[in-house]
Short mmCIF file of C-alpha atoms in Angstrom, two decimals:
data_model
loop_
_atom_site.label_atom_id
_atom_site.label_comp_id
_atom_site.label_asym_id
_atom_site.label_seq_id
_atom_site.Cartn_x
_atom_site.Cartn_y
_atom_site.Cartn_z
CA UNK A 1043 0.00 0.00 0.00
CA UNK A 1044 1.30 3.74 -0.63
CA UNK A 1045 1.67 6.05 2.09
CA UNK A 1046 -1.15 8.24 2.71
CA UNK A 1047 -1.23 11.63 1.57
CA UNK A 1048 -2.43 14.51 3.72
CA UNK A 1049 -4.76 16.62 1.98
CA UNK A 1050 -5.66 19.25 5.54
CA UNK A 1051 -5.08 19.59 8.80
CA UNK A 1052 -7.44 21.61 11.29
CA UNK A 1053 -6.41 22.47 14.93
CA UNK A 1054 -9.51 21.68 16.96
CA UNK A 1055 -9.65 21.35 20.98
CA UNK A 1056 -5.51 20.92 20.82
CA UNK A 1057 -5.57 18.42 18.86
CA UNK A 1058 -5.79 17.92 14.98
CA UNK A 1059 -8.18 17.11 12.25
CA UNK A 1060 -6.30 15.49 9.33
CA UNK A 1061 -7.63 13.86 5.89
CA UNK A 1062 -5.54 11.90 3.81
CA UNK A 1063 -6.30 9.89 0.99
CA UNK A 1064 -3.95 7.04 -0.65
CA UNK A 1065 -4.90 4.36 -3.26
CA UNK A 1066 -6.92 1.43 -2.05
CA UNK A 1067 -5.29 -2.03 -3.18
CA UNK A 1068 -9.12 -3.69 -1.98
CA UNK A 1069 -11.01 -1.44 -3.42
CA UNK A 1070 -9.00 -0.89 -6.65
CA UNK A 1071 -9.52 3.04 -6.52
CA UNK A 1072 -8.33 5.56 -4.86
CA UNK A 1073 -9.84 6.54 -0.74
CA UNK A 1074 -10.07 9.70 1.26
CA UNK A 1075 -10.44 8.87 5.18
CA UNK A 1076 -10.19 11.22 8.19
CA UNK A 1077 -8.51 11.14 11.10
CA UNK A 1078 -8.83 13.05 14.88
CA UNK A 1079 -5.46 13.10 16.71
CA UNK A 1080 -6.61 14.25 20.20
CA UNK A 1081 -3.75 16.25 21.89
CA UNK A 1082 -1.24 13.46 23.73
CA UNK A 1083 2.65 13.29 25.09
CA UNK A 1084 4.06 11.98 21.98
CA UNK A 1085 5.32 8.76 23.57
CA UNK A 1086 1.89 7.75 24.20
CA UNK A 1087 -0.30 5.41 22.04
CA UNK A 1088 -3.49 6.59 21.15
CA UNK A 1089 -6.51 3.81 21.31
CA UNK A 1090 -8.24 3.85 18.38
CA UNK A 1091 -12.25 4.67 17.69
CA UNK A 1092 -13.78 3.93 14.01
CA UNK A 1093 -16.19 5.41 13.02
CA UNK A 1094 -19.01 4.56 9.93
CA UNK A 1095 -21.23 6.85 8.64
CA UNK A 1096 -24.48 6.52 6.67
CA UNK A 1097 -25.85 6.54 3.01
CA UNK A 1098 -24.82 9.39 1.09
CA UNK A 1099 -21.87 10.71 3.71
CA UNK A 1100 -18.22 10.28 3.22
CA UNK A 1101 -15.62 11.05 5.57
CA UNK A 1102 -15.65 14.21 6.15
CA UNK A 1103 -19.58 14.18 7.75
CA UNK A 1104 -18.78 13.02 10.87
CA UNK A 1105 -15.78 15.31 11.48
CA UNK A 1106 -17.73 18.00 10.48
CA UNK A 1107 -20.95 17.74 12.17
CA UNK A 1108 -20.25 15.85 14.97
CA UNK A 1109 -18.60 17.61 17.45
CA UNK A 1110 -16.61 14.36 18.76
CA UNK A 1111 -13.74 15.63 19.05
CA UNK A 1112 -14.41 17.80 22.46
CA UNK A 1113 -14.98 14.53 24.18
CA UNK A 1114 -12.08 12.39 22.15
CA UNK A 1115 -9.76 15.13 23.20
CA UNK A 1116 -10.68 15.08 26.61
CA UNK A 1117 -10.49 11.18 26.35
CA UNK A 1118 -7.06 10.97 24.76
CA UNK A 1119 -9.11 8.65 22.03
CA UNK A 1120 -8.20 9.20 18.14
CA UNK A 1121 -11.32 9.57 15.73
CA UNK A 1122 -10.84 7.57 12.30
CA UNK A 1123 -13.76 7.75 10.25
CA UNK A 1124 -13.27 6.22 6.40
CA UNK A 1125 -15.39 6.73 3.08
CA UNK A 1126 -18.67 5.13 2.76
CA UNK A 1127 -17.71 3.13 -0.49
CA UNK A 1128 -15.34 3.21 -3.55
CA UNK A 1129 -15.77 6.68 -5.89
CA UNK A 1130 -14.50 6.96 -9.48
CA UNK A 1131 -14.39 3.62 -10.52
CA UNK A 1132 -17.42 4.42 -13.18
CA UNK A 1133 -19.42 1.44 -13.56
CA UNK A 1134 -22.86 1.31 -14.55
CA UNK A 1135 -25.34 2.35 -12.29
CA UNK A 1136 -23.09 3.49 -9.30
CA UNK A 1137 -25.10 6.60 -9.33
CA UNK A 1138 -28.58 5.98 -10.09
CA UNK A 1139 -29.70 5.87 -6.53
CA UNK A 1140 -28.83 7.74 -3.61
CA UNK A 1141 -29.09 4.41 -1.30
CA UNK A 1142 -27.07 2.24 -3.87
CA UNK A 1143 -23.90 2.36 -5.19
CA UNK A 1144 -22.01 5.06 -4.57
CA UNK A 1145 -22.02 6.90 -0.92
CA UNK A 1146 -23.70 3.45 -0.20
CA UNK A 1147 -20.76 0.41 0.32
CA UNK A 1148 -22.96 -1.46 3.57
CA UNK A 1149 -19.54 -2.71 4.58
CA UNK A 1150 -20.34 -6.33 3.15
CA UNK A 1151 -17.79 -7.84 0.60
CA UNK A 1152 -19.72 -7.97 -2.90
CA UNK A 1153 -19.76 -11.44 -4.31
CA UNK A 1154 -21.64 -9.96 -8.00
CA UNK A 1155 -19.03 -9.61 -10.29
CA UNK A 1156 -20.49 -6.00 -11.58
CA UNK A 1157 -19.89 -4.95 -7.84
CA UNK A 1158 -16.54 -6.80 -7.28
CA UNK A 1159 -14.82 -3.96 -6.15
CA UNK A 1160 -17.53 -3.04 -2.97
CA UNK A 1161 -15.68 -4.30 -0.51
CA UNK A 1162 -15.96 -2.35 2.24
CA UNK A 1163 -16.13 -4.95 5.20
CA UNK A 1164 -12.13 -6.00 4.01
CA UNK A 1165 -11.33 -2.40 3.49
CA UNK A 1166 -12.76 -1.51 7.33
CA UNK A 1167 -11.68 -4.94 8.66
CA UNK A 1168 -8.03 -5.22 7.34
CA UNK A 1169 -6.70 -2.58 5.15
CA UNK A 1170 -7.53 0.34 7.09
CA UNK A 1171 -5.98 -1.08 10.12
CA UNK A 1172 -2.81 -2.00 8.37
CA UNK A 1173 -2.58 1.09 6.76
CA UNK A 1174 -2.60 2.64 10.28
CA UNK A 1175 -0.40 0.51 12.06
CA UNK A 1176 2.31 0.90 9.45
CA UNK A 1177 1.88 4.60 8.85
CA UNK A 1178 1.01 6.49 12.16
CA UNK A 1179 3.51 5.22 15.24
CA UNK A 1180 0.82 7.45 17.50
CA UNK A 1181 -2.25 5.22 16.83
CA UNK A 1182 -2.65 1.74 18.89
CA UNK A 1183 -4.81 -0.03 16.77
CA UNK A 1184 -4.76 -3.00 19.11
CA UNK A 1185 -7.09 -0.71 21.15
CA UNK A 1186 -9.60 -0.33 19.00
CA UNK A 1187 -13.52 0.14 19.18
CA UNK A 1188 -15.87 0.68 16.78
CA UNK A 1189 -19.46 2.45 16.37
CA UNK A 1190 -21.69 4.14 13.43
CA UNK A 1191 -24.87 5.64 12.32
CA UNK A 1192 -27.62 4.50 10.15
CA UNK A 1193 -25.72 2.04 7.33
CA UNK A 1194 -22.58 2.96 9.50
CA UNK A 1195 -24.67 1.71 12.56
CA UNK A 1196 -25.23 -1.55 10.44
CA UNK A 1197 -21.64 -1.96 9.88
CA UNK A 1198 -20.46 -1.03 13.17
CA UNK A 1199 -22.84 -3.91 14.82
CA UNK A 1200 -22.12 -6.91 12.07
CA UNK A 1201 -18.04 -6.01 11.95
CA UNK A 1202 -17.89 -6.01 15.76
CA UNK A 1203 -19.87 -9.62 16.18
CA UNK A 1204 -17.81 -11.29 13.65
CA UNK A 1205 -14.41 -9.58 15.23
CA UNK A 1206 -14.29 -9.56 19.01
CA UNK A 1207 -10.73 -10.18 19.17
CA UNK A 1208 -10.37 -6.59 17.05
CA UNK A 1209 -12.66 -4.19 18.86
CA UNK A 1210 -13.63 -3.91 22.47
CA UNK A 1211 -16.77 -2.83 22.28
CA UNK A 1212 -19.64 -1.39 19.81
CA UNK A 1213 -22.33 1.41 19.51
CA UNK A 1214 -24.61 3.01 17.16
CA UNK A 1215 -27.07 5.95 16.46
CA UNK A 1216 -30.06 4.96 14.59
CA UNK A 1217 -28.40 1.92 12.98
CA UNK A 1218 -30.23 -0.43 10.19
CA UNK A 1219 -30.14 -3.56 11.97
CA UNK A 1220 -32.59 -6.31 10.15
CA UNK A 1221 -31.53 -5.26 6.98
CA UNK A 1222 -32.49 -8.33 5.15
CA UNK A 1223 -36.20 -7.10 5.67
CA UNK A 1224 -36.00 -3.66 5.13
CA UNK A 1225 -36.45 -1.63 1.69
CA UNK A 1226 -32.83 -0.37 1.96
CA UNK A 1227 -30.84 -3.70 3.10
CA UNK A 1228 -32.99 -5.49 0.30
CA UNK A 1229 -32.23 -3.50 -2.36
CA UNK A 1230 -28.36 -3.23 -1.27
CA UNK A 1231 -28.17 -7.44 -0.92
CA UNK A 1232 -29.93 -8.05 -3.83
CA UNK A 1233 -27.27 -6.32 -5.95
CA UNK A 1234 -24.18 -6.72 -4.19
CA UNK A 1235 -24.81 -10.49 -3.07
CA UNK A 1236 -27.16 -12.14 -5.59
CA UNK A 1237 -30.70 -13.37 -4.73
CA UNK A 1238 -29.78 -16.34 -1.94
CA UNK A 1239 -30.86 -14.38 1.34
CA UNK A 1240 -29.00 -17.06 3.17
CA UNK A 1241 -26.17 -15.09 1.79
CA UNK A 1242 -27.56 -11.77 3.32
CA UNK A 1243 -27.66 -13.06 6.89
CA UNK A 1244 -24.19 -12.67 7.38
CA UNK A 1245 -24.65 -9.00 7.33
CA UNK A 1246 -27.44 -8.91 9.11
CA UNK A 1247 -26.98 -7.76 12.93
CA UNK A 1248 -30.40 -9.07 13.80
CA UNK A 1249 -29.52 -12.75 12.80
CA UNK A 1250 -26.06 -12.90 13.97
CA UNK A 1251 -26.37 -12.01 17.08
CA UNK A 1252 -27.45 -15.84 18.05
CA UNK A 1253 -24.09 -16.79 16.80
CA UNK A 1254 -21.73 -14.49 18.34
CA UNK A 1255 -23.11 -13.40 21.50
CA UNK A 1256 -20.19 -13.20 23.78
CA UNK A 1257 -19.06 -10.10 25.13
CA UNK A 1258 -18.95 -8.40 28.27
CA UNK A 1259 -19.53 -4.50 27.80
CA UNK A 1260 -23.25 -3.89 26.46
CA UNK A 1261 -23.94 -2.88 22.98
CA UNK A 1262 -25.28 0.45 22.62
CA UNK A 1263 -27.51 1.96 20.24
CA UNK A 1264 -29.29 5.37 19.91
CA UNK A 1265 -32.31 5.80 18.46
CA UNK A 1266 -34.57 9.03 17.56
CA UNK A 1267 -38.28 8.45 18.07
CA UNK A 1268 -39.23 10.95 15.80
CA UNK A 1269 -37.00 9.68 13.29
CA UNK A 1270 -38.32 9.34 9.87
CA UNK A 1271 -37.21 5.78 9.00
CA UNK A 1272 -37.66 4.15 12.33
CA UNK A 1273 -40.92 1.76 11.39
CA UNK A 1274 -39.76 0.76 7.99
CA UNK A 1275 -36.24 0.73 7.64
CA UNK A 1276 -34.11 0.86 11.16
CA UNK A 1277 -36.42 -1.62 13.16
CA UNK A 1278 -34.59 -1.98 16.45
CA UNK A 1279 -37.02 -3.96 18.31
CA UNK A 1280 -36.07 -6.71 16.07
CA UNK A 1281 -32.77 -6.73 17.56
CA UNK A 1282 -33.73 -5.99 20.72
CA UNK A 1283 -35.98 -9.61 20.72
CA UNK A 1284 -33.23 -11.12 19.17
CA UNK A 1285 -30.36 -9.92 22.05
CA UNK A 1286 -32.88 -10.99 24.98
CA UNK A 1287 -33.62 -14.47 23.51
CA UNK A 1288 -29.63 -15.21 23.58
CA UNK A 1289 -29.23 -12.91 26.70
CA UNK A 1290 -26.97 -10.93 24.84
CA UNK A 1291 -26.17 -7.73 26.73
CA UNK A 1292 -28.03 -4.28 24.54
CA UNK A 1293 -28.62 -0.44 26.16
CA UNK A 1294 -31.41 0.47 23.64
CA UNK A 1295 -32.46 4.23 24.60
CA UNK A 1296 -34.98 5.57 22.36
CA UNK A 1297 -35.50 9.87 22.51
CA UNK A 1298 -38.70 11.28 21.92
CA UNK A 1299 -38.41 14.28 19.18
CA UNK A 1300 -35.14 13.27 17.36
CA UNK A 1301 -34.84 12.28 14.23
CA UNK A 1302 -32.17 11.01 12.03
CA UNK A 1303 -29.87 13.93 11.80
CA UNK A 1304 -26.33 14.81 12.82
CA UNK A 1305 -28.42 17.57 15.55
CA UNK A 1306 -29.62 13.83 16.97
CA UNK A 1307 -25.87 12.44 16.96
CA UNK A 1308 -23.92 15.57 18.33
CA UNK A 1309 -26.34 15.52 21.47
CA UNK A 1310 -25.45 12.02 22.81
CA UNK A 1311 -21.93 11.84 21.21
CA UNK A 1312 -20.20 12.48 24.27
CA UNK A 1313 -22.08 9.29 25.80
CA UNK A 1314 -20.85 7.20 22.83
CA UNK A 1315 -17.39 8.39 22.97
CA UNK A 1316 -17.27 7.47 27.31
CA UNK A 1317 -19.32 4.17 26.31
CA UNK A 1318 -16.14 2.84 24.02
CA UNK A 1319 -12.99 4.58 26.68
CA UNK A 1320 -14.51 2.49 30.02
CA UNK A 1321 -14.05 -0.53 27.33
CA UNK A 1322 -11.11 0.51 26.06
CA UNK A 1323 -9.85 0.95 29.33
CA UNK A 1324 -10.89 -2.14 30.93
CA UNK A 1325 -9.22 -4.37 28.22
#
C-alpha cells in the first residue's frame, strides 16, 4: 500500500483534524479517510475509535458535524472515520440511486461480479488497520472500538460480532439492523450479493447475534423516536428480541423528538465516545 497523503489539517480542541487519501489495493480506486489526533505526550499510544457513517456521507460528515472531538480530546481517544464506499471507478449504475452504489458500500464484501470492487467490510476490517499501524507510530490499533450511524450503525454492529478479538466494544445511532427485511438492506443485498438471502444473513446484525453473543460490555444503540425511517427501515425492536432471547447484553435508549440527523448524533456523542474509553480501558 502507498503512504497516505495529507490533503488538511485543522487544529480543533488541541488536537488535529487530518484527511488523507492514498490508493486502495481492496477497493482498486483511490480513498479519502479522516482522522482526529486528540492532543497526547508523543510517547503515548493513542486507542483507536472507528467510526461509519451513513448513506450518502463520506468522511468528512462526521468530522464536520459531529462535534466528537471535544470529548475524544478530553479522552485521549483518536477519531478515524473512512469513506462510505469506492468513488471513481465508473461502472454502470453506481449513481442511479442515492441508497445504492455510490455513498452506499454497507460494509459487506460484494460477491456480483459487476460490484466486485464493494468491498468495504475488508477495506474496514483489514486494510484500514494495516494502513494505520504501518503509517502512524501514535495510533494503537490493538485498542480499538468501533461504532456508526444508520448504514454505519449496520456496519459497526455486524463487523464487531464477527471480530471480538479486534474491537472492544460497539455502539450506534439509529443503525439499520434487520436489513435483510428492510427496503434499503434489500435492495443493497440483492445487488451486491445475488438473490440467496441465506447469503444476506451474514450481514445482518439481527440474525447474527445468536451466533456471536459473547461479550462483556453492552452494545449500545441510539435511536430518535421521531426519526423518519424508524418503522420501515431501522427496526430496532427486532434486535432488541433477538439480544434478549440469547441474553446478549443491549442499552437500547430511544429519545422522543429526534430524528435522524447529525443535531440527533452531536447531542449524545459524548455518551458514545465514554461508552467505548470504560471498554477501552478495561481491556
Amino acid at each position: 500500500m502507498e503512504k497516505p497523503e495529507e490533503m488538511s489539517s485543522t487544529k480543533m480542541f488541541g488536537g488535529f483534524n487530518r484527511r488523507y487519501k492514498n490508493f486502495s489495493p481492496t477497493l482498486g480506486c483511490s480513498m479519502t479517510f479522516s482522522i482526529y489526533f486528540p492532543p497526547s505526550p508523543p510517547s503515548q499510544k493513542i486507542p483507536v475509535l472507528y467510526w461509519l457513517s451513513g448513506l450518502t456521507c463520506t468522511d468528512e460528515n462526521f468530522i464536520a458535524k459531529s462535534g466528537a472531538q471535544r470529548a475524544a480530546s478530553v479522552e485521549e481517544v483518536a477519531l478515524v472515520a473512512p469513506d462510505t464506499s469506492p468513488r471513481g471507478l465508473n461502472i454502470e449504475g453506481e449513481d442511479d440511486s442515492w441508497d445504492f452504489g455510490v455513498g452506499a458500500g454497507f460494509y459487506l464484501n460484494a460477491t456480483e461480479l459487476k460490484w466486485k470492487n464493494w468491498r468495504m467490510y475488508d477495506y474496514v476490517v483489514k486494510e484500514l488497520p494495516k494502513l494505520l499501524t504501518e503509517n502512524f507510530e501514535l495510533l494503537d490499533t490493538s485498542k480499538a472500538s468501533i461504532f456508526g450511524h444508520s448504514m454505519g450503525g449496520h456496519g459497526a454492529l455486524t463487523i464487531f460480532l464477527k471480530n471480538q478479538d479486534k474491537y472492544k466494544a460497539s455502539s450506534a445511532f439509529s443503525p439499520i439492523v434487520n436489513p435483510i427485511n428492510c427496503p434499503w438492506g434489500q435492495k443493497a443485498f440483492s445487488n451486491y450479493l445475488g438473490g440467496n438471502k441465506s447469503d444476506w444473513e451474514v450481514y445482518d446484525a439481527t440474525c447474527l447475534i445468536a451466533k456471536y453473543n459473547k461479550f462483556s460490555t453492552p452494545i449500545l444503540i441510539d435511536q430518535g423516536e421521531g426519526d423518519k425511517f424508524l418503522k420501515d427501515q431501522l427496526l430496532p425492536h427486532r434486535f432488541e428480541e433477538a439480544c434478549k432471547s440469547v441474553e446478549a447484553p443491549l442499552v437500547l435508549r430511544i429519545h422522543p423528538g429526534y430524528d435522524h440527523s447529525y443535531f440527533f448524533i452531536a447531542t449524545f456523542i459524548d455518551d458514545h465516545i465514554r461508552h467505548h474509553v470504560r471498554a477501552l480501558k478495561s481491556a
